[in-house]
Tab-separated table of C-alpha atoms in Angstrom:
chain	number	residue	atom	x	y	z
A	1	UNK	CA	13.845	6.032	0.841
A	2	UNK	CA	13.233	9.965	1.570
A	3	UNK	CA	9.944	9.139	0.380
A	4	UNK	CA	8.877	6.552	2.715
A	5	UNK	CA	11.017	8.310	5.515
A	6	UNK	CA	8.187	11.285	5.238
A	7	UNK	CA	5.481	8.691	5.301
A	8	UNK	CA	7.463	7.040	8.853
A	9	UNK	CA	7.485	10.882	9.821
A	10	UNK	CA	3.806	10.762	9.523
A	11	UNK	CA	3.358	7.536	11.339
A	12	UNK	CA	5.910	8.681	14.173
A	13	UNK	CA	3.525	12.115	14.938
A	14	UNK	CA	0.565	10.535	15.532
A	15	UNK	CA	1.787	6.946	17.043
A	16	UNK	CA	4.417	8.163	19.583
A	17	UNK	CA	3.853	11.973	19.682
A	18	UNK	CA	0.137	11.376	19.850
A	19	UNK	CA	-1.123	13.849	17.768
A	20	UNK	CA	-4.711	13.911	17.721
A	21	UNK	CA	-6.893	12.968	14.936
A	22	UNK	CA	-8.052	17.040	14.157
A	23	UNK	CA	-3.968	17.228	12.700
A	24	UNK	CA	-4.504	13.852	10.514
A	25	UNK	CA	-7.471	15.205	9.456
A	26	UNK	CA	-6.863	19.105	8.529
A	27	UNK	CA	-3.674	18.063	6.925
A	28	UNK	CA	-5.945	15.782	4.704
A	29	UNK	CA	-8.216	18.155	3.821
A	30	UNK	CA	-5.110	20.719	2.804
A	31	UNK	CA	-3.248	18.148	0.906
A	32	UNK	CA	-6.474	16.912	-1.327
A	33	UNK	CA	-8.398	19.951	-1.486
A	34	UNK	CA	-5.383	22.370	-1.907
A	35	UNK	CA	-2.185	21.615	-2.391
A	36	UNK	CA	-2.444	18.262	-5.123
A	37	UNK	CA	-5.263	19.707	-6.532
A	38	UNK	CA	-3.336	23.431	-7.099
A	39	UNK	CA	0.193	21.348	-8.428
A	40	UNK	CA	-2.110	18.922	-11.022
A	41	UNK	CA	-4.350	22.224	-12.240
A	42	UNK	CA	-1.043	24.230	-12.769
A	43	UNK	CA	1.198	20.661	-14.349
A	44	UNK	CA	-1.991	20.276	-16.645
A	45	UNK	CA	-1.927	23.635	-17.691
A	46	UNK	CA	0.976	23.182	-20.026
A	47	UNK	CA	-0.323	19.898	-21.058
A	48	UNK	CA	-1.579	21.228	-24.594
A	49	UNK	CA	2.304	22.081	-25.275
A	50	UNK	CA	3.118	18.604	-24.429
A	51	UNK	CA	3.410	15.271	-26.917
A	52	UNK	CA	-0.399	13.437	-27.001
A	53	UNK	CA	-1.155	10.968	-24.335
A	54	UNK	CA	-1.178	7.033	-25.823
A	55	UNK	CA	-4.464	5.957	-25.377
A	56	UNK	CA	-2.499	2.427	-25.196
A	57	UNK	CA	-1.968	3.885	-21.608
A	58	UNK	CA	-5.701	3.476	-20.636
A	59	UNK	CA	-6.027	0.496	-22.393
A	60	UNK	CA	-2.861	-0.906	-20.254
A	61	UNK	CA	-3.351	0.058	-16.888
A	62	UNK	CA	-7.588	-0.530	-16.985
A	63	UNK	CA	-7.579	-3.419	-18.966
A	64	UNK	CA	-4.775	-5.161	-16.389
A	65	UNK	CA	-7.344	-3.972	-13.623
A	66	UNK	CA	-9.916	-6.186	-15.273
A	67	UNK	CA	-8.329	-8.866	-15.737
A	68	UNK	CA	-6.986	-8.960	-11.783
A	69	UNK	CA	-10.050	-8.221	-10.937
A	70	UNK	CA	-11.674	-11.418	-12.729
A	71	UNK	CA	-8.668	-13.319	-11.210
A	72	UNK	CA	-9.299	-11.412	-7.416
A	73	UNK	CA	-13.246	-12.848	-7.619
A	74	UNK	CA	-11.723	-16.131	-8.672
A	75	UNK	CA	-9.832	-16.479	-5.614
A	76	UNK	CA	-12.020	-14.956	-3.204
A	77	UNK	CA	-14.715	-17.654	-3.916
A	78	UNK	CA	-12.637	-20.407	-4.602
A	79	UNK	CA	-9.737	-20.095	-1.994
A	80	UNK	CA	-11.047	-18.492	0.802
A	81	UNK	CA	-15.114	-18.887	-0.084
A	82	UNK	CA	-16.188	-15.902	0.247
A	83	UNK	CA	-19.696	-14.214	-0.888
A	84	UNK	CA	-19.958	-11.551	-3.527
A	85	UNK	CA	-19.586	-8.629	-1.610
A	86	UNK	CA	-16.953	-9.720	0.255
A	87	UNK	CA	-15.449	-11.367	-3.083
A	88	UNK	CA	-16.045	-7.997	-4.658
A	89	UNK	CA	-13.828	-6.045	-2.023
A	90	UNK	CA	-11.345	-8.446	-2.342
A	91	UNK	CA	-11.011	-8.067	-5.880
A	92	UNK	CA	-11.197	-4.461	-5.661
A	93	UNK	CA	-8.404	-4.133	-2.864
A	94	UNK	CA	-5.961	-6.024	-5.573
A	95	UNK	CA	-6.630	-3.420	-8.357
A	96	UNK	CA	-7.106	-0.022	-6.798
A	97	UNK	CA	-3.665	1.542	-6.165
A	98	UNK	CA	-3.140	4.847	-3.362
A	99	UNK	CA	-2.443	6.870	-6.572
A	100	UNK	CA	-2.842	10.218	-5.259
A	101	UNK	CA	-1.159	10.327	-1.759
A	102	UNK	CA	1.722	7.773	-3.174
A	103	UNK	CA	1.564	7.599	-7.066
A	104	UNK	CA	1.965	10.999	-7.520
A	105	UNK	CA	4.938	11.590	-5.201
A	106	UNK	CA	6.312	8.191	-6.175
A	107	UNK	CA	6.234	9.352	-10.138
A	108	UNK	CA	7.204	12.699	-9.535
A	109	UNK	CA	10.511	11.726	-7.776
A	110	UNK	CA	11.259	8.700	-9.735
A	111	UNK	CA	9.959	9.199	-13.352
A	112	UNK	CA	10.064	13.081	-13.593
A	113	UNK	CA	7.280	15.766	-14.571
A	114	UNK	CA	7.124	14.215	-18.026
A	115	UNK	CA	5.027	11.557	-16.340
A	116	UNK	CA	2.786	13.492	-14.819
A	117	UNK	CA	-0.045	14.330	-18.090
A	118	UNK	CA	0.086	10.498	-17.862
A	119	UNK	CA	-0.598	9.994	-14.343
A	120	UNK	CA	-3.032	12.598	-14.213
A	121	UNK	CA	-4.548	10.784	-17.391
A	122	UNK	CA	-5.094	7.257	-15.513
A	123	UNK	CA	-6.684	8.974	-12.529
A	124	UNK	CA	-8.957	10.973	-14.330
A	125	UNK	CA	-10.233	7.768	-15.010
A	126	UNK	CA	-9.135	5.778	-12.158
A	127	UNK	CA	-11.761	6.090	-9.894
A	128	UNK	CA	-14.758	6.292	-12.349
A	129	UNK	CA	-13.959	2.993	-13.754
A	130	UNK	CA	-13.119	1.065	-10.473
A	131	UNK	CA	-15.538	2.120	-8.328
A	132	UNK	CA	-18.189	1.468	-11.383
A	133	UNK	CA	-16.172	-1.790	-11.576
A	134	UNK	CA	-17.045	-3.182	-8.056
A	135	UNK	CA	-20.068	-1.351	-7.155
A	136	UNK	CA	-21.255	-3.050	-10.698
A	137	UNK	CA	-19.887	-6.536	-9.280
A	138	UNK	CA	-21.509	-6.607	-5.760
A	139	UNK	CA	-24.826	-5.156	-7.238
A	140	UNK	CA	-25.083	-8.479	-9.156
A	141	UNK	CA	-24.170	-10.856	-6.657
A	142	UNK	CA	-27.788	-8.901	-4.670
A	143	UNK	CA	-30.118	-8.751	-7.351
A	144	UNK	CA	-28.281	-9.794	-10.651
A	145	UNK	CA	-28.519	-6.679	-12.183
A	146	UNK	CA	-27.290	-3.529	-12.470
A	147	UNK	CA	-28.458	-0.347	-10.830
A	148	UNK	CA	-28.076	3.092	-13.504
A	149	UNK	CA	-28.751	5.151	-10.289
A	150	UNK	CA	-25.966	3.617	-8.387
A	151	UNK	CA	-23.505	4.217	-11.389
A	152	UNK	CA	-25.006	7.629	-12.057
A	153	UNK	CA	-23.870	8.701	-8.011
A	154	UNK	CA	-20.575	6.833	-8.810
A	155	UNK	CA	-19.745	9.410	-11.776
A	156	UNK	CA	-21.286	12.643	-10.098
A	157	UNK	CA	-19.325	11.710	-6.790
A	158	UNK	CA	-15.762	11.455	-9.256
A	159	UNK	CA	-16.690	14.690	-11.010
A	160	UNK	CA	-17.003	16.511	-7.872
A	161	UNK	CA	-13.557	15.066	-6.239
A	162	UNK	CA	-11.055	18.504	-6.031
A	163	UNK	CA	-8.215	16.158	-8.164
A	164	UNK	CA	-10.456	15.709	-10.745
A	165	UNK	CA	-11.479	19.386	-10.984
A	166	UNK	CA	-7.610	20.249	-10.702
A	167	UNK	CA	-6.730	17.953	-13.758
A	168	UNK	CA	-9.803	18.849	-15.993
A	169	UNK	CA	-10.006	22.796	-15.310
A	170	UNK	CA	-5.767	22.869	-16.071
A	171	UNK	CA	-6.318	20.969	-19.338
A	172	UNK	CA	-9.114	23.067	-20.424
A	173	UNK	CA	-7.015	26.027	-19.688
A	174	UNK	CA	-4.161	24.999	-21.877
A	175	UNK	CA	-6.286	24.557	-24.494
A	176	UNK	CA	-7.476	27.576	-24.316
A	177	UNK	CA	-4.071	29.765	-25.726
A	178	UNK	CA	-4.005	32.094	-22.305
A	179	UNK	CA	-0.797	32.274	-20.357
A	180	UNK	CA	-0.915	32.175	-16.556
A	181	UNK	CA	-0.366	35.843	-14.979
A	182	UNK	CA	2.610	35.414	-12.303
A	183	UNK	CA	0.696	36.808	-9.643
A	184	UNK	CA	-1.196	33.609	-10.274
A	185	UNK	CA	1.346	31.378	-11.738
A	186	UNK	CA	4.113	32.056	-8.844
A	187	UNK	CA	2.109	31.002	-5.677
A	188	UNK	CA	0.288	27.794	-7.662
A	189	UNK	CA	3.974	26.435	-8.179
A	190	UNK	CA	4.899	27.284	-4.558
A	191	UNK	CA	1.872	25.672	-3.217
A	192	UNK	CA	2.541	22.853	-5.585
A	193	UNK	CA	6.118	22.178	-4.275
A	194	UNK	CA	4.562	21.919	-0.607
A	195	UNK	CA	2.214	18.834	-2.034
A	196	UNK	CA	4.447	16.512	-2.286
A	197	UNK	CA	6.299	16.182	1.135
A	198	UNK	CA	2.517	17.199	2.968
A	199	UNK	CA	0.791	14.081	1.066
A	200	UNK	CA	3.117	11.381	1.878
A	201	UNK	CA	3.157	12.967	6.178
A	202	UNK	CA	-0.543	12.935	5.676
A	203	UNK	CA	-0.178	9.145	4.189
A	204	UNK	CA	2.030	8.117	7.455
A	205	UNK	CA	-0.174	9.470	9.915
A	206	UNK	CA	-3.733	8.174	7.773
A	207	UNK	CA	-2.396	4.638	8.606
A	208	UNK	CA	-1.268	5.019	11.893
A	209	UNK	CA	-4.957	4.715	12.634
A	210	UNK	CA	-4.704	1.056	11.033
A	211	UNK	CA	-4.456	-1.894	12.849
A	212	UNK	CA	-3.638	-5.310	11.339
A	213	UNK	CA	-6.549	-7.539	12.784
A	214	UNK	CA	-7.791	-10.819	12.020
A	215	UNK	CA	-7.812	-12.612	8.152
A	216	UNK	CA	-4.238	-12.398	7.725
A	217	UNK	CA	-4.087	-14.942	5.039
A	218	UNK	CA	-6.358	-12.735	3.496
A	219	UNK	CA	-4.678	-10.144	3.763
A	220	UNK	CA	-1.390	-11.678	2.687
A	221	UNK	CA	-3.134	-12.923	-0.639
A	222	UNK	CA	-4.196	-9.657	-1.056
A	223	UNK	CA	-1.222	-7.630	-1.005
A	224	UNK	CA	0.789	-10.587	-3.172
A	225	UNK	CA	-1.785	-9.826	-5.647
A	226	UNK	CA	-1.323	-6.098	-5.149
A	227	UNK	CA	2.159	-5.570	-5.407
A	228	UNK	CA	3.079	-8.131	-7.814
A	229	UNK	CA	0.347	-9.652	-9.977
A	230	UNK	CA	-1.247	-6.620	-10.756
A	231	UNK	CA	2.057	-4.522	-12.107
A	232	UNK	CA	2.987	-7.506	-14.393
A	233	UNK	CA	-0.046	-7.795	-16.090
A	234	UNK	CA	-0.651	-4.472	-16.998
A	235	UNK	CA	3.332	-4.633	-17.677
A	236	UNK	CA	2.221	-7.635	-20.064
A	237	UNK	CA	-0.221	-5.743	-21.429
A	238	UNK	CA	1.443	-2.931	-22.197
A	239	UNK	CA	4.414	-4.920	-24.322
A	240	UNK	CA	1.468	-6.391	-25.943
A	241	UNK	CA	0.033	-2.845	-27.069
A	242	UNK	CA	3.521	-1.716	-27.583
A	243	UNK	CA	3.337	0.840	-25.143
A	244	UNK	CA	6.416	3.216	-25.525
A	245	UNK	CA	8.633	2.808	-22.465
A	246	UNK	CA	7.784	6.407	-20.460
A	247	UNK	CA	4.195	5.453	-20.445
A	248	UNK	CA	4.747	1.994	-19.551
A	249	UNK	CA	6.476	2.836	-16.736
A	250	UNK	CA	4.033	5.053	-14.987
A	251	UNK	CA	1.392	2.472	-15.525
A	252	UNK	CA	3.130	0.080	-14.223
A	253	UNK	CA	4.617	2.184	-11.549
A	254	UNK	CA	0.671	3.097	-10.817
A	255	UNK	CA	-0.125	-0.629	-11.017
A	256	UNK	CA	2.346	-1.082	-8.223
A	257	UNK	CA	1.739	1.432	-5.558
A	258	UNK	CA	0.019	0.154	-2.226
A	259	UNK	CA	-3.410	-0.661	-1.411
A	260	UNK	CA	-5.463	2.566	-1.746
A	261	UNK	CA	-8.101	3.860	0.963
A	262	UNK	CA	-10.792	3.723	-1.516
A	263	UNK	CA	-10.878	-0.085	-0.509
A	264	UNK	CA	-11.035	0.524	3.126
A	265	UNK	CA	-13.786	2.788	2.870
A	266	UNK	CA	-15.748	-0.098	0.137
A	267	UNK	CA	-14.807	-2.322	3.278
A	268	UNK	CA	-16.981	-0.028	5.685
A	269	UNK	CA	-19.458	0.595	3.462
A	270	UNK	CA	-20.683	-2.512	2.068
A	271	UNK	CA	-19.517	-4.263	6.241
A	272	UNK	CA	-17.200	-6.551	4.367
A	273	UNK	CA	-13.449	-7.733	5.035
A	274	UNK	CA	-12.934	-4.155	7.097
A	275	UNK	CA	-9.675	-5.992	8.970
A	276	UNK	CA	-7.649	-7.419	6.063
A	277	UNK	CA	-8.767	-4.329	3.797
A	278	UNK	CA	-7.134	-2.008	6.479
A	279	UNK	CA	-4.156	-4.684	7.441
A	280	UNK	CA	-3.453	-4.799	3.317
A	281	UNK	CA	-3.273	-1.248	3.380
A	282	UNK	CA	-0.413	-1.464	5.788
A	283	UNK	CA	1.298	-4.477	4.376
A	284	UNK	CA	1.416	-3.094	1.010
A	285	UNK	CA	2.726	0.485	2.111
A	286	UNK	CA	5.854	-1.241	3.943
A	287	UNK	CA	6.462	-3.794	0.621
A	288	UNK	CA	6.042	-1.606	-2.196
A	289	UNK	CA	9.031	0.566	-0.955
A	290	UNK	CA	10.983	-2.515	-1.988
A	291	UNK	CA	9.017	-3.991	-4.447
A	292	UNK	CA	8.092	-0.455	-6.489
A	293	UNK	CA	12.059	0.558	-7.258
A	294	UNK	CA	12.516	-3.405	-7.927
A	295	UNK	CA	10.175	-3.093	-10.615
A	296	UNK	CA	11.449	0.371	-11.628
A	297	UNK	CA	14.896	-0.483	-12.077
A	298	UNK	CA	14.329	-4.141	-13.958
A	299	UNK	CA	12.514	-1.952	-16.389
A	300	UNK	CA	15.287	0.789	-16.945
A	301	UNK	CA	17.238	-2.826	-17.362
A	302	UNK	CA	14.619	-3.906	-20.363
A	303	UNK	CA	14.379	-0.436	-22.054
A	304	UNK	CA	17.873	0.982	-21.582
């Protein structure tokens, strides 16, 4: 609940204080170009000191994103007859989880810094894959084929993203047998204890922007498909695999967490489902305070 209180906190600012949009987005720009990116960069540079990261992991988390996302397309064209693109979107919306601004924190606080080579692991990956995954999808609904160009921007645009550099740069450094200085090493871990608390006020006062609009049904589908189908299958999955029980809970903690912005922005881009991708966002942050420890706890239940 502290967690979500900070993201209320946010909301609260900019809803009844009326803080202008300039705050929102500064903050933003802090929180993903300087704080998470600083507290990933130093967490990863002791990752070489840590035990190896289970493959199993990827295989867990990206495979359950397929297979929701087969199973999102499904619906969209059956249920509610939608096109590709719009399918696409719709699909996308019940796979991509807000991993950075909520996962992290969310992991942090309830799985420890032990999870964190994992997390940083998935989202290495995370948007790569996904946005590969749908761009792929609604290029073949248009022309039935796929575009190397479009997939080639995809990658360069991840590679550039400050998280990624954070995560990559820290695990080449602890590879590399140097030892942070203090002068560097102290203010890195201050700035990194600042990231959590600024990214989930910066999450509450992103969605205070939000309205819930039309397509509700949508919407509703959606976030079901969100917040529970897609953590149980990669929880399947990862039984399957045999996943040890620290890594299968920050996928499926990852799995879990609420509808990301990355589908908002598909939404604008591609002029498709732009209400119900912003309502889900919404729907999904309220829920998965609820739904996220559920899944948690029934877990500590089945591993002990």
């Amino acid at each position: 609940m502290p967690l979500f209180m900070l993201i209320a906190l946010g909301w609260l600012l900019v809803r009844w204080r009326n803080w202008p949009e300039t705050i929102t987005t500064a903050l933003n720009r802090v929180v993903f170009r300087l704080a998470l990116p600083a507290m990933l960069f130093r967490l990863m540079c002791d990752f070489s000191a840590g035990p190896a990261v289970d493959v199993r992991l990827l295989l867990a988390f990206f495979g359950g994103c397929l297979l929701v996302f087969i199973i999102g397309r499904l619906i969209a064209s059956r249920v509610f007859k939608l096109d590709g693109v719009a399918g696409s979107v719709f699909a996308l919306g019940g796979i991509f989880s807000n991993n950075v601004l909520l996962g992290i924190p969310v992991a942090k606080v309830m799985i420890g810094d032990q999870a964190m080579p994992s997390v940083a692991l998935v989202l290495v990956f995370n948007g790569l894959l996904l946005w590969t995954l749908a761009t792929a999808s609604v290029e073949w609904y248009r022309h039935g084929s796929l575009s190397v160009k479009g997939i080639g921007k995809t990658t360069a645009s991840v590679l550039r993203n400050p998280l990624i550099i954070g995560i990559l740069s820290g695990t080449a450094f602890s590879f590399s047998g140097l030892t942070l200085p203090a002068i560097i090493d102290r203010p890195l871990t201050m700035i990194g204890q600042i990231a959590v608390p600024l990214a989930l006020i910066a999450l509450g006062m992103s969605l205070a922007v939000y309205r819930i609009r039309d397509g509700l049904a949508i919407s509703y589908t959606l976030s079901a498909i969100k917040l529970v189908v897609m953590p149980l299958v990669v929880w399947a999955l990862a039984a399957l695999l045999g996943l040890p029980p620290l890594e299968s809970k920050v996928v499926v903690l990852l799995a879990s967490m609420s509808v990301g912005v990355n589908v908002y922005l598909m939404s604008q881009q591609f002029n498709a489902l732009v209400g119900p991708a912003a309502a889900s966002m919404l729907i999904t942050t309220v829920f998965s305070a609820i739904t996220t420890p559920v899944l948690i706890l029934t877990m500590d239940g089945v591993y002990g």
